[in-house]
PDB file of C-alpha atoms in Angstrom:
ATOM      1  CA  UNK A 200      46.591 -23.566  48.704  1.00 48.00           C
ATOM      2  CA  UNK A 201      45.025 -23.872  52.215  1.00 55.00           C
ATOM      3  CA  UNK A 202      42.815 -21.731  54.277  1.00 57.00           C
ATOM      4  CA  UNK A 203      44.777 -18.847  55.642  1.00 69.00           C
ATOM      5  CA  UNK A 204      45.668 -19.171  59.225  1.00 83.00           C
ATOM      6  CA  UNK A 205      44.120 -16.684  61.845  1.00 90.00           C
ATOM      7  CA  UNK A 206      46.700 -14.368  63.689  1.00 93.00           C
ATOM      8  CA  UNK A 207      46.847 -13.248  67.267  1.00 93.00           C
ATOM      9  CA  UNK A 208      48.585  -9.869  67.777  1.00 91.00           C
ATOM     10  CA  UNK A 209      48.837  -7.729  70.911  1.00 90.00           C
ATOM     11  CA  UNK A 210      48.220  -3.869  70.609  1.00 89.00           C
ATOM     12  CA  UNK A 211      49.549  -1.226  73.245  1.00 87.00           C
ATOM     13  CA  UNK A 212      46.329   0.551  72.934  1.00 88.00           C
ATOM     14  CA  UNK A 213      43.013   0.505  75.012  1.00 87.00           C
ATOM     15  CA  UNK A 214      40.058  -1.164  72.686  1.00 82.00           C
ATOM     16  CA  UNK A 215      38.595   1.864  71.506  1.00 83.00           C
ATOM     17  CA  UNK A 216      41.716   3.220  70.268  1.00 90.00           C
ATOM     18  CA  UNK A 217      42.406  -0.130  68.915  1.00 91.00           C
ATOM     19  CA  UNK A 218      39.427  -0.239  66.567  1.00 92.00           C
ATOM     20  CA  UNK A 219      40.638   3.329  65.227  1.00 93.00           C
ATOM     21  CA  UNK A 220      44.131   2.178  64.841  1.00 94.00           C
ATOM     22  CA  UNK A 221      42.775  -0.717  62.414  1.00 94.00           C
ATOM     23  CA  UNK A 222      40.786   1.526  60.558  1.00 95.00           C
ATOM     24  CA  UNK A 223      43.665   3.959  59.875  1.00 95.00           C
ATOM     25  CA  UNK A 224      45.942   1.441  59.171  1.00 95.00           C
ATOM     26  CA  UNK A 225      43.911  -0.823  56.799  1.00 96.00           C
ATOM     27  CA  UNK A 226      41.624   1.996  55.043  1.00 96.00           C
ATOM     28  CA  UNK A 227      44.211   3.165  52.898  1.00 96.00           C
ATOM     29  CA  UNK A 228      45.011  -0.428  51.544  1.00 95.00           C
ATOM     30  CA  UNK A 229      41.082  -0.604  50.587  1.00 95.00           C
ATOM     31  CA  UNK A 230      39.444  -2.335  53.723  1.00 96.00           C
ATOM     32  CA  UNK A 231      36.075  -1.062  54.586  1.00 96.00           C
ATOM     33  CA  UNK A 232      36.295  -1.330  58.441  1.00 95.00           C
ATOM     34  CA  UNK A 233      32.581  -1.709  60.181  1.00 94.00           C
ATOM     35  CA  UNK A 234      32.503  -2.065  64.021  1.00 92.00           C
ATOM     36  CA  UNK A 235      29.955  -5.062  64.689  1.00 88.00           C
ATOM     37  CA  UNK A 236      27.366  -4.284  67.782  1.00 79.00           C
ATOM     38  CA  UNK A 237      27.755  -6.402  70.795  1.00 70.00           C
ATOM     39  CA  UNK A 238      25.047  -8.642  71.928  1.00 65.00           C
ATOM     40  CA  UNK A 239      22.936  -6.812  74.620  1.00 59.00           C
ATOM     41  CA  UNK A 240      23.031  -9.740  77.095  1.00 59.00           C
ATOM     42  CA  UNK A 241      26.792 -10.490  76.359  1.00 61.00           C
ATOM     43  CA  UNK A 242      29.275  -9.921  79.383  1.00 62.00           C
ATOM     44  CA  UNK A 243      32.113 -10.496  77.105  1.00 69.00           C
ATOM     45  CA  UNK A 244      34.419  -7.012  76.654  1.00 75.00           C
ATOM     46  CA  UNK A 245      35.422  -8.028  73.160  1.00 84.00           C
ATOM     47  CA  UNK A 246      34.689  -5.808  70.240  1.00 88.00           C
ATOM     48  CA  UNK A 247      34.244  -7.399  66.783  1.00 91.00           C
ATOM     49  CA  UNK A 248      35.053  -5.234  63.492  1.00 93.00           C
ATOM     50  CA  UNK A 249      34.217  -6.716  60.255  1.00 94.00           C
ATOM     51  CA  UNK A 250      36.559  -6.077  57.244  1.00 95.00           C
ATOM     52  CA  UNK A 251      35.467  -6.291  53.586  1.00 95.00           C
ATOM     53  CA  UNK A 252      37.015  -4.820  50.457  1.00 94.00           C
ATOM     54  CA  UNK A 253      35.704  -5.194  46.884  1.00 93.00           C
ATOM     55  CA  UNK A 254      32.289  -5.644  45.371  1.00 92.00           C
ATOM     56  CA  UNK A 255      30.593  -8.798  46.155  1.00 89.00           C
ATOM     57  CA  UNK A 256      28.141  -8.729  43.320  1.00 89.00           C
ATOM     58  CA  UNK A 257      30.777  -8.143  40.627  1.00 91.00           C
ATOM     59  CA  UNK A 258      32.600 -11.022  42.095  1.00 88.00           C
ATOM     60  CA  UNK A 259      29.603 -13.311  41.820  1.00 87.00           C
ATOM     61  CA  UNK A 260      29.356 -12.588  38.644  1.00 89.00           C
ATOM     62  CA  UNK A 261      32.947 -12.866  37.090  1.00 90.00           C
ATOM     63  CA  UNK A 262      34.907 -14.464  40.218  1.00 84.00           C
ATOM     64  CA  UNK A 263      38.583 -13.613  40.483  1.00 83.00           C
ATOM     65  CA  UNK A 264      38.334 -11.976  37.059  1.00 88.00           C
ATOM     66  CA  UNK A 265      36.952  -8.931  39.089  1.00 89.00           C
ATOM     67  CA  UNK A 266      40.805  -8.340  39.544  1.00 88.00           C
ATOM     68  CA  UNK A 267      41.279  -5.652  42.454  1.00 88.00           C
ATOM     69  CA  UNK A 268      37.458  -5.253  42.736  1.00 91.00           C
ATOM     70  CA  UNK A 269      37.121  -8.904  43.879  1.00 91.00           C
ATOM     71  CA  UNK A 270      35.272  -9.149  47.149  1.00 91.00           C
ATOM     72  CA  UNK A 271      37.387 -10.340  50.142  1.00 92.00           C
ATOM     73  CA  UNK A 272      36.626 -10.403  54.125  1.00 93.00           C
ATOM     74  CA  UNK A 273      37.628 -10.911  57.482  1.00 94.00           C
ATOM     75  CA  UNK A 274      36.973 -10.264  60.768  1.00 93.00           C
ATOM     76  CA  UNK A 275      38.513  -8.824  63.716  1.00 93.00           C
ATOM     77  CA  UNK A 276      37.952  -9.679  67.718  1.00 92.00           C
ATOM     78  CA  UNK A 277      39.409  -7.173  70.099  1.00 91.00           C
ATOM     79  CA  UNK A 278      39.634  -8.371  73.545  1.00 89.00           C
ATOM     80  CA  UNK A 279      41.553  -6.384  76.822  1.00 87.00           C
ATOM     81  CA  UNK A 280      44.351  -8.594  77.423  1.00 80.00           C
ATOM     82  CA  UNK A 281      45.027 -10.085  80.358  1.00 69.00           C
ATOM     83  CA  UNK A 282      47.259  -8.847  83.162  1.00 50.00           C
ATOM     84  CA  UNK A 283      50.647  -9.049  82.648  1.00 48.00           C
ATOM     85  CA  UNK A 284      50.330  -9.166  78.687  1.00 50.00           C
ATOM     86  CA  UNK A 285      52.826  -6.773  76.889  1.00 50.00           C
ATOM     87  CA  UNK A 286      52.863  -6.198  72.949  1.00 52.00           C
ATOM     88  CA  UNK A 287      56.048  -7.003  71.277  1.00 47.00           C
ATOM     89  CA  UNK A 288      58.874  -4.493  71.735  1.00 45.00           C
ATOM     90  CA  UNK A 289      56.826  -2.871  74.468  1.00 48.00           C
ATOM     91  CA  UNK A 290      58.306  -2.003  78.034  1.00 47.00           C
ATOM     92  CA  UNK A 291      55.137  -0.143  78.720  1.00 51.00           C
ATOM     93  CA  UNK A 292      52.331  -1.348  81.083  1.00 48.00           C
ATOM     94  CA  UNK A 293      49.677   0.465  79.458  1.00 59.00           C
ATOM     95  CA  UNK A 294      46.275  -0.866  78.040  1.00 75.00           C
ATOM     96  CA  UNK A 295      46.898  -3.705  76.010  1.00 85.00           C
ATOM     97  CA  UNK A 296      44.186  -5.145  73.564  1.00 89.00           C
ATOM     98  CA  UNK A 297      44.521  -8.771  71.969  1.00 90.00           C
ATOM     99  CA  UNK A 298      43.565  -8.819  68.404  1.00 91.00           C
ATOM    100  CA  UNK A 299      42.365 -11.839  66.493  1.00 91.00           C
ATOM    101  CA  UNK A 300      42.687 -11.584  62.686  1.00 93.00           C
ATOM    102  CA  UNK A 301      40.329 -14.286  61.102  1.00 91.00           C
ATOM    103  CA  UNK A 302      40.393 -13.945  57.598  1.00 92.00           C
ATOM    104  CA  UNK A 303      38.392 -15.883  54.969  1.00 86.00           C
ATOM    105  CA  UNK A 304      39.980 -17.804  52.206  1.00 74.00           C
ATOM    106  CA  UNK A 305      38.342 -16.394  48.881  1.00 75.00           C
ATOM    107  CA  UNK A 306      37.880 -19.456  47.374  1.00 75.00           C
ATOM    108  CA  UNK A 307      34.334 -19.720  47.390  1.00 77.00           C
ATOM    109  CA  UNK A 308      33.429 -16.646  44.993  1.00 77.00           C
ATOM    110  CA  UNK A 309      36.861 -16.360  43.358  1.00 80.00           C
ATOM    111  CA  UNK A 310      38.115 -19.959  42.634  1.00 83.00           C
ATOM    112  CA  UNK A 311      41.752 -20.790  42.984  1.00 85.00           C
ATOM    113  CA  UNK A 312      43.210 -17.533  41.796  1.00 87.00           C
ATOM    114  CA  UNK A 313      40.593 -15.590  44.093  1.00 86.00           C
ATOM    115  CA  UNK A 314      42.174 -17.475  47.209  1.00 87.00           C
ATOM    116  CA  UNK A 315      45.797 -16.523  46.112  1.00 89.00           C
ATOM    117  CA  UNK A 316      44.545 -12.960  45.796  1.00 90.00           C
ATOM    118  CA  UNK A 317      42.582 -12.957  49.292  1.00 90.00           C
ATOM    119  CA  UNK A 318      45.645 -14.371  50.959  1.00 91.00           C
ATOM    120  CA  UNK A 319      47.823 -11.878  49.489  1.00 93.00           C
ATOM    121  CA  UNK A 320      45.741  -8.904  50.690  1.00 93.00           C
ATOM    122  CA  UNK A 321      45.205 -10.693  54.358  1.00 93.00           C
ATOM    123  CA  UNK A 322      49.024 -10.881  54.390  1.00 94.00           C
ATOM    124  CA  UNK A 323      49.357  -7.264  53.464  1.00 95.00           C
ATOM    125  CA  UNK A 324      46.577  -6.608  56.263  1.00 95.00           C
ATOM    126  CA  UNK A 325      48.302  -8.424  59.055  1.00 94.00           C
ATOM    127  CA  UNK A 326      51.709  -6.506  57.987  1.00 95.00           C
ATOM    128  CA  UNK A 327      50.212  -3.241  58.262  1.00 95.00           C
ATOM    129  CA  UNK A 328      48.784  -4.321  61.795  1.00 93.00           C
ATOM    130  CA  UNK A 329      51.998  -5.237  63.070  1.00 91.00           C
ATOM    131  CA  UNK A 330      53.401  -1.719  62.369  1.00 87.00           C
ATOM    132  CA  UNK A 331      54.172   0.239  65.306  1.00 76.00           C
TER     133      UNK A 331
END
């Protein structure tokens, strides 16, 4: 099994509301959502969100045998979309945010079984983010 692929989505929300939408959609699935501070000298208008689930210490000790407590993480980068970008199925010209979902493989701490479990969790997360 290979490393999970990054996913790019468009949301019909301004970046601040997109962070709240990520939290609302992924929180019930067990993900902890942390907004990361932007570098002070950065001109980039992007927002980085760190997703984590499970218990890292337990995963270090027993790997994928930690079951649903196995640690997994991902990073989401939110950027205001360029002019003319519309999310799928939207006829609106409201603010649009481009979302880049960058998952980790889960293999480092969980081995092959952990990689499969992390892949399943990342797939569920992306499906939740795609829902209207």
